[in-house]
CSV table of C-alpha atoms in Angstrom, one decimal:
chain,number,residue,atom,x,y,z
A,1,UNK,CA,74.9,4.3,16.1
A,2,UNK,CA,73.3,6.7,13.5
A,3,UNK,CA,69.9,5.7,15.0
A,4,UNK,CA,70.6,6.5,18.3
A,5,UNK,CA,72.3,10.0,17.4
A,6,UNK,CA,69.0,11.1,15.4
A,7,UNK,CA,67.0,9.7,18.4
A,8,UNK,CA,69.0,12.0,20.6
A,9,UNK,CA,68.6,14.9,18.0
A,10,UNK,CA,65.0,14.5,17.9
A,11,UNK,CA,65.0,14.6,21.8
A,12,UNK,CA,67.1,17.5,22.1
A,13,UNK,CA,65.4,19.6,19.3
A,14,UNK,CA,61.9,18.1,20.9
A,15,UNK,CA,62.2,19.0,24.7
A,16,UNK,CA,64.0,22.5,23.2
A,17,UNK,CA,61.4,23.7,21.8
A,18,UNK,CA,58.6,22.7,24.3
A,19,UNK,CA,61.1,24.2,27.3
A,20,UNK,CA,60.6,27.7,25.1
A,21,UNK,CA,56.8,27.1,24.5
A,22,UNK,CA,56.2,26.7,28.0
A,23,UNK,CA,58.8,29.5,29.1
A,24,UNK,CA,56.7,31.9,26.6
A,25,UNK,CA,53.1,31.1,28.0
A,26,UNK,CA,54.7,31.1,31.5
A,27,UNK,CA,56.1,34.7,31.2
A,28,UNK,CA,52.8,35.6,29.2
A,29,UNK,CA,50.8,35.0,32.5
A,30,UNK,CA,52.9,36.3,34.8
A,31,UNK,CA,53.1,39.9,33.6
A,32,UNK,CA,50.2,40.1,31.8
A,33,UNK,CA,48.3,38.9,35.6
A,34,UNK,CA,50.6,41.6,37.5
A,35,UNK,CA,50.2,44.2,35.3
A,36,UNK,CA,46.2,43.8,34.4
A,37,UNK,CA,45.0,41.0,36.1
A,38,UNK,CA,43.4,37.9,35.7
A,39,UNK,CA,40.5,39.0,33.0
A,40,UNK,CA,43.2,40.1,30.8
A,41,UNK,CA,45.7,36.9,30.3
A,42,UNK,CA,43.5,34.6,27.9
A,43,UNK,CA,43.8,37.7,25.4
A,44,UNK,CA,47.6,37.1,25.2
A,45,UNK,CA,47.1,33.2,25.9
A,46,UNK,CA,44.5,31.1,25.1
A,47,UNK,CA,45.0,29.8,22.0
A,48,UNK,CA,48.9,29.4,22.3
A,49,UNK,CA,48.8,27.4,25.4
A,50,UNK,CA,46.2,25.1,23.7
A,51,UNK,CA,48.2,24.5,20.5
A,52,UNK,CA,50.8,23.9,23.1
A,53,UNK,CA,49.2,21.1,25.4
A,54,UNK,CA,47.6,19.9,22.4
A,55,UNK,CA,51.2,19.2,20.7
A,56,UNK,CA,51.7,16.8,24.0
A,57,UNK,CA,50.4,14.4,22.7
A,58,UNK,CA,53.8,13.3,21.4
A,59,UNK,CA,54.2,12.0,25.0
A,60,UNK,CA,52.0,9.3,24.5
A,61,UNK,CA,53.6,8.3,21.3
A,62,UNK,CA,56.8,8.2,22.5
A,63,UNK,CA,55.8,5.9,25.6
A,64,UNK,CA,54.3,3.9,23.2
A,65,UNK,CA,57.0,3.7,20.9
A,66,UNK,CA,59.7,3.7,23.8
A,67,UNK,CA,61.9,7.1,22.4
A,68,UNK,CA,61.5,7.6,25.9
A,69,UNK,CA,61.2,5.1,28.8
A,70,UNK,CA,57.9,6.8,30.4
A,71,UNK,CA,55.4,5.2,31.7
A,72,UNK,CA,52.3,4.8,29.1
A,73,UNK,CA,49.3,4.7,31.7
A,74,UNK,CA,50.5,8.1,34.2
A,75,UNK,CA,51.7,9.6,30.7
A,76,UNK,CA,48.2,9.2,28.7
A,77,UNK,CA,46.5,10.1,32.2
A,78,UNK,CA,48.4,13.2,32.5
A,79,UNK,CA,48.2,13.9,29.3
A,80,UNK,CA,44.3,13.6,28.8
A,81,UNK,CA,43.5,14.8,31.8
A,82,UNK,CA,45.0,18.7,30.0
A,83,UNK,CA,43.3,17.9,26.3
A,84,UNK,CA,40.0,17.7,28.6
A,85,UNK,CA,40.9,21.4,30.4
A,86,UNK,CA,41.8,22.9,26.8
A,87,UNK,CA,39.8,21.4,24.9
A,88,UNK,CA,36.5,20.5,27.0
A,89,UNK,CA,36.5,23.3,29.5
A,90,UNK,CA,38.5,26.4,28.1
A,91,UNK,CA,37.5,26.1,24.4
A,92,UNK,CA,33.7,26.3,25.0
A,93,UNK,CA,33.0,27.8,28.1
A,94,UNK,CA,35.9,31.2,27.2
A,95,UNK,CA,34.6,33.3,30.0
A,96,UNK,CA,35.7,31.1,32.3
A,97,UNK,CA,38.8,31.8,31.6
A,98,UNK,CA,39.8,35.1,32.7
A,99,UNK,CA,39.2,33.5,36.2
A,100,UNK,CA,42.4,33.7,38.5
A,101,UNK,CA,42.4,29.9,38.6
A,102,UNK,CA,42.9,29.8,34.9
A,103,UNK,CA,45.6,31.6,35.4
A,104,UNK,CA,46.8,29.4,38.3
A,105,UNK,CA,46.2,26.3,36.4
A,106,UNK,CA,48.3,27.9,33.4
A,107,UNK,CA,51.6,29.4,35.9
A,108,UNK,CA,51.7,26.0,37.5
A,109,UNK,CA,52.0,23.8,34.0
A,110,UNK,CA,54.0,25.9,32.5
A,111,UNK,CA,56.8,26.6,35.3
A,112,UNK,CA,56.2,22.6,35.5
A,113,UNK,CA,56.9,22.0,32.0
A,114,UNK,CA,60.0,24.7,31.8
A,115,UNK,CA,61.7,22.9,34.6
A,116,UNK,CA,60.9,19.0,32.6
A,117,UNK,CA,61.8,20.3,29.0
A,118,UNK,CA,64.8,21.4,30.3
A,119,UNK,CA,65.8,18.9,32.7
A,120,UNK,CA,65.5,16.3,29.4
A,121,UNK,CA,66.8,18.2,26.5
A,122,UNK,CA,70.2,18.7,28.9
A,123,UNK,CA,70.4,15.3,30.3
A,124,UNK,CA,70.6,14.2,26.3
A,125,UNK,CA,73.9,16.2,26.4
A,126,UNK,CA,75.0,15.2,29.7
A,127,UNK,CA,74.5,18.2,31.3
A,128,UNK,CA,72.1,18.4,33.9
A,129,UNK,CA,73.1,21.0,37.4
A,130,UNK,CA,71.7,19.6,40.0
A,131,UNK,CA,70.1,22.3,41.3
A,132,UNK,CA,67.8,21.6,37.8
A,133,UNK,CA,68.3,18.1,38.8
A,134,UNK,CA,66.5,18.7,42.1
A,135,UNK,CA,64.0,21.3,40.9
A,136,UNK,CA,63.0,18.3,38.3
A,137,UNK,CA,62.0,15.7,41.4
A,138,UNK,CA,61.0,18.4,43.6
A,139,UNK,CA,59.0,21.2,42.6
A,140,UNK,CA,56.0,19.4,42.4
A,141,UNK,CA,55.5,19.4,46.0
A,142,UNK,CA,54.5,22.6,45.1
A,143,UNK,CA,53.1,22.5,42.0
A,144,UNK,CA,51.1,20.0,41.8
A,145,UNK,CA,48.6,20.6,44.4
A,146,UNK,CA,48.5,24.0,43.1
A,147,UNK,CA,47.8,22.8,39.5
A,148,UNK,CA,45.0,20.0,40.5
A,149,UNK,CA,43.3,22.3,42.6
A,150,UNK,CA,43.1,25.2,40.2
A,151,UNK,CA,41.7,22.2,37.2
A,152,UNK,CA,38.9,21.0,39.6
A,153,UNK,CA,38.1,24.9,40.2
A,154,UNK,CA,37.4,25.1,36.5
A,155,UNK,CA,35.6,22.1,36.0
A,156,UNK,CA,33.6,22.9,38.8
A,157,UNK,CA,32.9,26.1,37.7
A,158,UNK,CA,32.1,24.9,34.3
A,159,UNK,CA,29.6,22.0,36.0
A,160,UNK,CA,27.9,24.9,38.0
A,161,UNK,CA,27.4,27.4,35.3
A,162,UNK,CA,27.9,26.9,31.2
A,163,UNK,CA,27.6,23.2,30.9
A,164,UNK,CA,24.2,22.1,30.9
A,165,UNK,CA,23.8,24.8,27.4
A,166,UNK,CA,26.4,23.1,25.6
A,167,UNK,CA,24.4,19.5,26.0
A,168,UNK,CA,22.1,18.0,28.2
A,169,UNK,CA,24.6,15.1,29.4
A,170,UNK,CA,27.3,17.3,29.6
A,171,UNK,CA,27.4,17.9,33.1
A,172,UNK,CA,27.3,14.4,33.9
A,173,UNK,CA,30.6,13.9,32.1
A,174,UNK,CA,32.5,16.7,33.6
A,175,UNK,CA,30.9,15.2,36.9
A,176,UNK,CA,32.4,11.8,36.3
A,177,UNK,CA,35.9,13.7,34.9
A,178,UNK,CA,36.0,15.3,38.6
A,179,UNK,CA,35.3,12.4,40.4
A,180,UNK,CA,38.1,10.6,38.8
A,181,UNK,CA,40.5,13.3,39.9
A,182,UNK,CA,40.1,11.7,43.4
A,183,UNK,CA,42.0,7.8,42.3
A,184,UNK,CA,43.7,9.5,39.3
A,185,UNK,CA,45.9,12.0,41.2
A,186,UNK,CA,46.5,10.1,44.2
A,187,UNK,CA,47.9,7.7,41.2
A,188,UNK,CA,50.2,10.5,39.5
A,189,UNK,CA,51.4,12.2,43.1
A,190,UNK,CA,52.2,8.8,44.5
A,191,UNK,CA,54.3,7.8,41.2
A,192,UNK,CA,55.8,11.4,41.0
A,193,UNK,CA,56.6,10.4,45.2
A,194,UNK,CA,58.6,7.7,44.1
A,195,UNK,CA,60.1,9.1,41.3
A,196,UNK,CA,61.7,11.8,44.0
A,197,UNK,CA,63.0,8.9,46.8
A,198,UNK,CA,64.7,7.4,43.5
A,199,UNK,CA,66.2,10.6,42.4
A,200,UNK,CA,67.1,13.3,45.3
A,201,UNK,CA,66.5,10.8,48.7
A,202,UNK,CA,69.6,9.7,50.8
A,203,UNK,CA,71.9,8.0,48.6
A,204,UNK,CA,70.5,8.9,45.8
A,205,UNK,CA,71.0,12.8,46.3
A,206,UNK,CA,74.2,12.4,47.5
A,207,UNK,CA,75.5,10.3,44.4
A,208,UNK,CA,73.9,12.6,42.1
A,209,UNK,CA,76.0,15.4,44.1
A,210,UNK,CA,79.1,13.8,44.2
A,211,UNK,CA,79.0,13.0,40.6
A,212,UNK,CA,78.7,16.7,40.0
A,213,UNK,CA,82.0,17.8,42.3
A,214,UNK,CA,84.1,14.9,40.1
Protein backbone atom coordinates (compact mmCIF):
# COMPACT_ATOMS: atom_id res chain seq x y z
CA UNK A 1 0.00 0.00 0.00
CA UNK A 2 2.67 2.60 1.08
CA UNK A 3 4.63 1.57 -2.12
CA UNK A 4 1.99 2.03 -4.41
CA UNK A 5 0.98 5.55 -2.90
CA UNK A 6 4.82 6.88 -3.29
CA UNK A 7 4.72 5.32 -6.79
CA UNK A 8 1.62 7.34 -7.49
CA UNK A 9 3.37 10.53 -5.79
CA UNK A 10 6.31 10.11 -7.79
CA UNK A 11 4.00 9.94 -10.97
CA UNK A 12 2.01 12.81 -10.11
CA UNK A 13 4.96 15.11 -8.98
CA UNK A 14 6.86 13.60 -12.24
CA UNK A 15 4.36 14.14 -15.15
CA UNK A 16 3.61 17.70 -13.10
CA UNK A 17 6.44 19.11 -13.50
CA UNK A 18 7.28 17.91 -17.21
CA UNK A 19 3.46 19.15 -18.19
CA UNK A 20 4.92 22.87 -16.90
CA UNK A 21 8.42 22.37 -18.61
CA UNK A 22 6.86 21.64 -21.73
CA UNK A 23 3.99 24.36 -21.26
CA UNK A 24 6.95 26.99 -20.64
CA UNK A 25 9.10 26.16 -23.83
CA UNK A 26 5.78 25.82 -25.73
CA UNK A 27 4.58 29.45 -24.87
CA UNK A 28 8.34 30.51 -25.24
CA UNK A 29 8.04 29.70 -28.98
CA UNK A 30 4.96 30.83 -29.66
CA UNK A 31 5.33 34.45 -28.81
CA UNK A 32 8.74 34.90 -29.08
CA UNK A 33 8.03 33.42 -33.18
CA UNK A 34 4.95 35.87 -33.55
CA UNK A 35 6.38 38.71 -32.06
CA UNK A 36 10.20 38.43 -33.69
CA UNK A 37 10.30 35.50 -35.60
CA UNK A 38 12.03 32.46 -36.12
CA UNK A 39 15.88 33.84 -35.74
CA UNK A 40 14.91 35.03 -32.34
CA UNK A 41 13.37 31.79 -30.36
CA UNK A 42 16.65 29.77 -29.59
CA UNK A 43 17.72 33.05 -27.57
CA UNK A 44 14.81 32.37 -25.11
CA UNK A 45 15.05 28.48 -25.79
CA UNK A 46 17.70 26.43 -26.56
CA UNK A 47 19.25 25.42 -23.67
CA UNK A 48 15.91 24.94 -21.63
CA UNK A 49 14.30 22.67 -24.12
CA UNK A 50 17.52 20.57 -24.17
CA UNK A 51 17.83 20.15 -20.30
CA UNK A 52 14.23 19.32 -20.85
CA UNK A 53 14.31 16.38 -23.46
CA UNK A 54 17.41 15.44 -22.00
CA UNK A 55 15.58 14.78 -18.47
CA UNK A 56 13.40 12.22 -20.72
CA UNK A 57 15.33 9.89 -20.32
CA UNK A 58 13.41 8.89 -17.20
CA UNK A 59 11.02 7.31 -19.79
CA UNK A 60 13.26 4.65 -20.51
CA UNK A 61 13.94 3.92 -16.96
CA UNK A 62 10.62 3.67 -16.00
CA UNK A 63 9.68 1.08 -19.01
CA UNK A 64 12.50 -0.66 -17.81
CA UNK A 65 11.61 -0.69 -14.36
CA UNK A 66 7.82 -1.02 -15.12
CA UNK A 67 6.61 2.45 -12.87
CA UNK A 68 4.88 2.69 -15.99
CA UNK A 69 3.56 -0.03 -18.33
CA UNK A 70 5.15 1.62 -21.61
CA UNK A 71 6.47 -0.03 -24.12
CA UNK A 72 10.58 -0.21 -23.80
CA UNK A 73 11.52 -0.40 -27.68
CA UNK A 74 8.79 2.72 -29.15
CA UNK A 75 9.84 4.50 -25.75
CA UNK A 76 13.86 4.30 -26.15
CA UNK A 77 13.10 4.93 -30.02
CA UNK A 78 11.24 7.99 -29.33
CA UNK A 79 13.22 8.99 -26.89
CA UNK A 80 16.70 8.75 -28.77
CA UNK A 81 15.55 9.77 -31.72
CA UNK A 82 15.12 13.71 -29.61
CA UNK A 83 18.72 13.21 -27.56
CA UNK A 84 20.00 12.89 -31.36
CA UNK A 85 18.04 16.40 -32.49
CA UNK A 86 19.33 18.18 -29.10
CA UNK A 87 22.21 16.92 -28.64
CA UNK A 88 23.70 15.87 -32.31
CA UNK A 89 22.05 18.51 -34.46
CA UNK A 90 21.08 21.67 -32.26
CA UNK A 91 24.06 21.59 -29.83
CA UNK A 92 26.75 21.83 -32.58
CA UNK A 93 25.45 23.10 -35.59
CA UNK A 94 23.43 26.50 -33.38
CA UNK A 95 22.68 28.45 -36.45
CA UNK A 96 20.62 26.06 -37.55
CA UNK A 97 18.48 26.77 -35.27
CA UNK A 98 16.81 29.91 -35.68
CA UNK A 99 15.32 28.11 -38.80
CA UNK A 100 11.41 28.12 -38.75
CA UNK A 101 11.57 24.31 -38.61
CA UNK A 102 13.35 24.43 -35.36
CA UNK A 103 10.73 26.20 -34.26
CA UNK A 104 8.22 23.78 -35.79
CA UNK A 105 10.03 20.79 -34.40
CA UNK A 106 9.96 22.62 -30.89
CA UNK A 107 5.76 23.86 -31.05
CA UNK A 108 4.96 20.32 -32.04
CA UNK A 109 6.87 18.38 -28.98
CA UNK A 110 6.03 20.57 -26.64
CA UNK A 111 2.04 21.04 -27.33
CA UNK A 112 2.61 17.04 -27.61
CA UNK A 113 4.18 16.73 -24.34
CA UNK A 114 1.67 19.36 -22.46
CA UNK A 115 -1.28 17.30 -23.58
CA UNK A 116 0.76 13.57 -22.35
CA UNK A 117 2.06 15.10 -18.96
CA UNK A 118 -1.16 16.14 -18.29
CA UNK A 119 -3.22 13.43 -19.53
CA UNK A 120 -0.89 11.12 -16.87
CA UNK A 121 -0.35 13.15 -13.91
CA UNK A 122 -4.56 13.43 -13.76
CA UNK A 123 -5.29 9.92 -14.66
CA UNK A 124 -3.05 9.19 -11.27
CA UNK A 125 -5.92 11.05 -9.48
CA UNK A 126 -8.66 9.79 -11.46
CA UNK A 127 -9.43 12.74 -13.18
CA UNK A 128 -9.06 12.76 -16.71
CA UNK A 129 -12.02 15.05 -19.07
CA UNK A 130 -12.37 13.47 -21.91
CA UNK A 131 -12.01 16.11 -24.04
CA UNK A 132 -8.00 15.68 -22.51
CA UNK A 133 -8.81 12.09 -22.93
CA UNK A 134 -9.30 12.46 -26.67
CA UNK A 135 -6.73 15.23 -27.31
CA UNK A 136 -4.23 12.46 -25.61
CA UNK A 137 -5.10 9.66 -28.62
CA UNK A 138 -5.75 12.17 -31.04
CA UNK A 139 -3.64 15.05 -31.58
CA UNK A 140 -1.03 13.29 -33.13
CA UNK A 141 -2.72 13.11 -36.30
CA UNK A 142 -1.61 16.37 -36.40
CA UNK A 143 1.33 16.47 -34.65
CA UNK A 144 3.19 14.01 -35.56
CA UNK A 145 3.69 14.45 -39.14
CA UNK A 146 4.34 18.00 -38.38
CA UNK A 147 7.05 17.11 -35.76
CA UNK A 148 8.90 14.25 -38.10
CA UNK A 149 8.91 16.44 -40.95
CA UNK A 150 10.30 19.43 -39.29
CA UNK A 151 13.34 16.67 -37.53
CA UNK A 152 14.26 15.41 -41.00
CA UNK A 153 14.39 19.24 -42.15
CA UNK A 154 17.08 19.71 -39.67
CA UNK A 155 19.00 16.84 -40.18
CA UNK A 156 18.92 17.45 -43.65
CA UNK A 157 19.99 20.66 -43.26
CA UNK A 158 22.67 19.79 -40.95
CA UNK A 159 23.85 16.79 -43.72
CA UNK A 160 23.90 19.56 -46.42
CA UNK A 161 25.74 22.22 -44.73
CA UNK A 162 27.79 22.02 -41.09
CA UNK A 163 28.42 18.37 -40.82
CA UNK A 164 31.20 17.35 -42.75
CA UNK A 165 33.41 20.31 -40.31
CA UNK A 166 32.47 18.71 -37.26
CA UNK A 167 34.04 15.10 -38.57
CA UNK A 168 34.73 13.47 -41.65
CA UNK A 169 32.14 10.49 -40.96
CA UNK A 170 29.72 12.64 -39.57
CA UNK A 171 27.60 12.94 -42.43
CA UNK A 172 27.43 9.42 -42.93
CA UNK A 173 25.81 8.98 -39.54
CA UNK A 174 23.22 11.65 -39.74
CA UNK A 175 22.64 9.90 -43.30
CA UNK A 176 21.98 6.54 -41.68
CA UNK A 177 19.88 8.46 -38.59
CA UNK A 178 17.50 9.80 -41.62
CA UNK A 179 17.23 6.82 -43.38
CA UNK A 180 16.04 5.05 -40.31
CA UNK A 181 13.24 7.71 -39.88
CA UNK A 182 11.63 5.79 -42.93
CA UNK A 183 10.94 1.96 -40.75
CA UNK A 184 11.24 3.92 -37.31
CA UNK A 185 8.23 6.18 -37.73
CA UNK A 186 6.04 4.08 -39.69
CA UNK A 187 6.83 1.92 -36.30
CA UNK A 188 5.82 4.72 -33.71
CA UNK A 189 2.65 6.17 -35.97
CA UNK A 190 1.37 2.67 -36.49
CA UNK A 191 1.63 1.84 -32.53
CA UNK A 192 0.34 5.46 -31.73
CA UNK A 193 -2.70 4.14 -34.55
CA UNK A 194 -3.51 1.47 -32.38
CA UNK A 195 -3.18 3.04 -29.26
CA UNK A 196 -6.14 5.59 -30.67
CA UNK A 197 -8.66 2.46 -31.97
CA UNK A 198 -8.06 1.15 -28.26
CA UNK A 199 -8.83 4.37 -26.61
CA UNK A 200 -11.45 6.86 -28.58
CA UNK A 201 -12.79 4.12 -31.55
CA UNK A 202 -16.39 2.79 -31.35
CA UNK A 203 -16.87 1.32 -28.13
CA UNK A 204 -14.14 2.44 -26.76
CA UNK A 205 -15.11 6.19 -27.08
CA UNK A 206 -18.34 5.66 -26.11
CA UNK A 207 -17.47 3.81 -22.70
CA UNK A 208 -14.93 6.32 -21.97
CA UNK A 209 -18.04 8.92 -22.47
CA UNK A 210 -20.43 7.28 -20.67
CA UNK A 211 -18.20 6.72 -17.77
CA UNK A 212 -17.83 10.45 -17.58
CA UNK A 213 -21.88 11.34 -17.65
CA UNK A 214 -22.18 8.62 -14.44
Amino acid sequence: MAGSALRKGYLVLYNAASAVAWATILGRVASVYFAKGAPFVPLVVDDFARVTQTFAVMEIFHALTGIVPAPIFTTAMQVASRLMLVWGISYPFPHLNTSAWYSSMLAAWSTTEVIRYSYFALKQVDFVPYSLHWLRYSAFLLLYPLGISSEVAMIIKALVGPADKLATWYPYALLAVLLSYIPGSVVLYSHMLSQRRKQVGGAAGAAKKEKKRQ
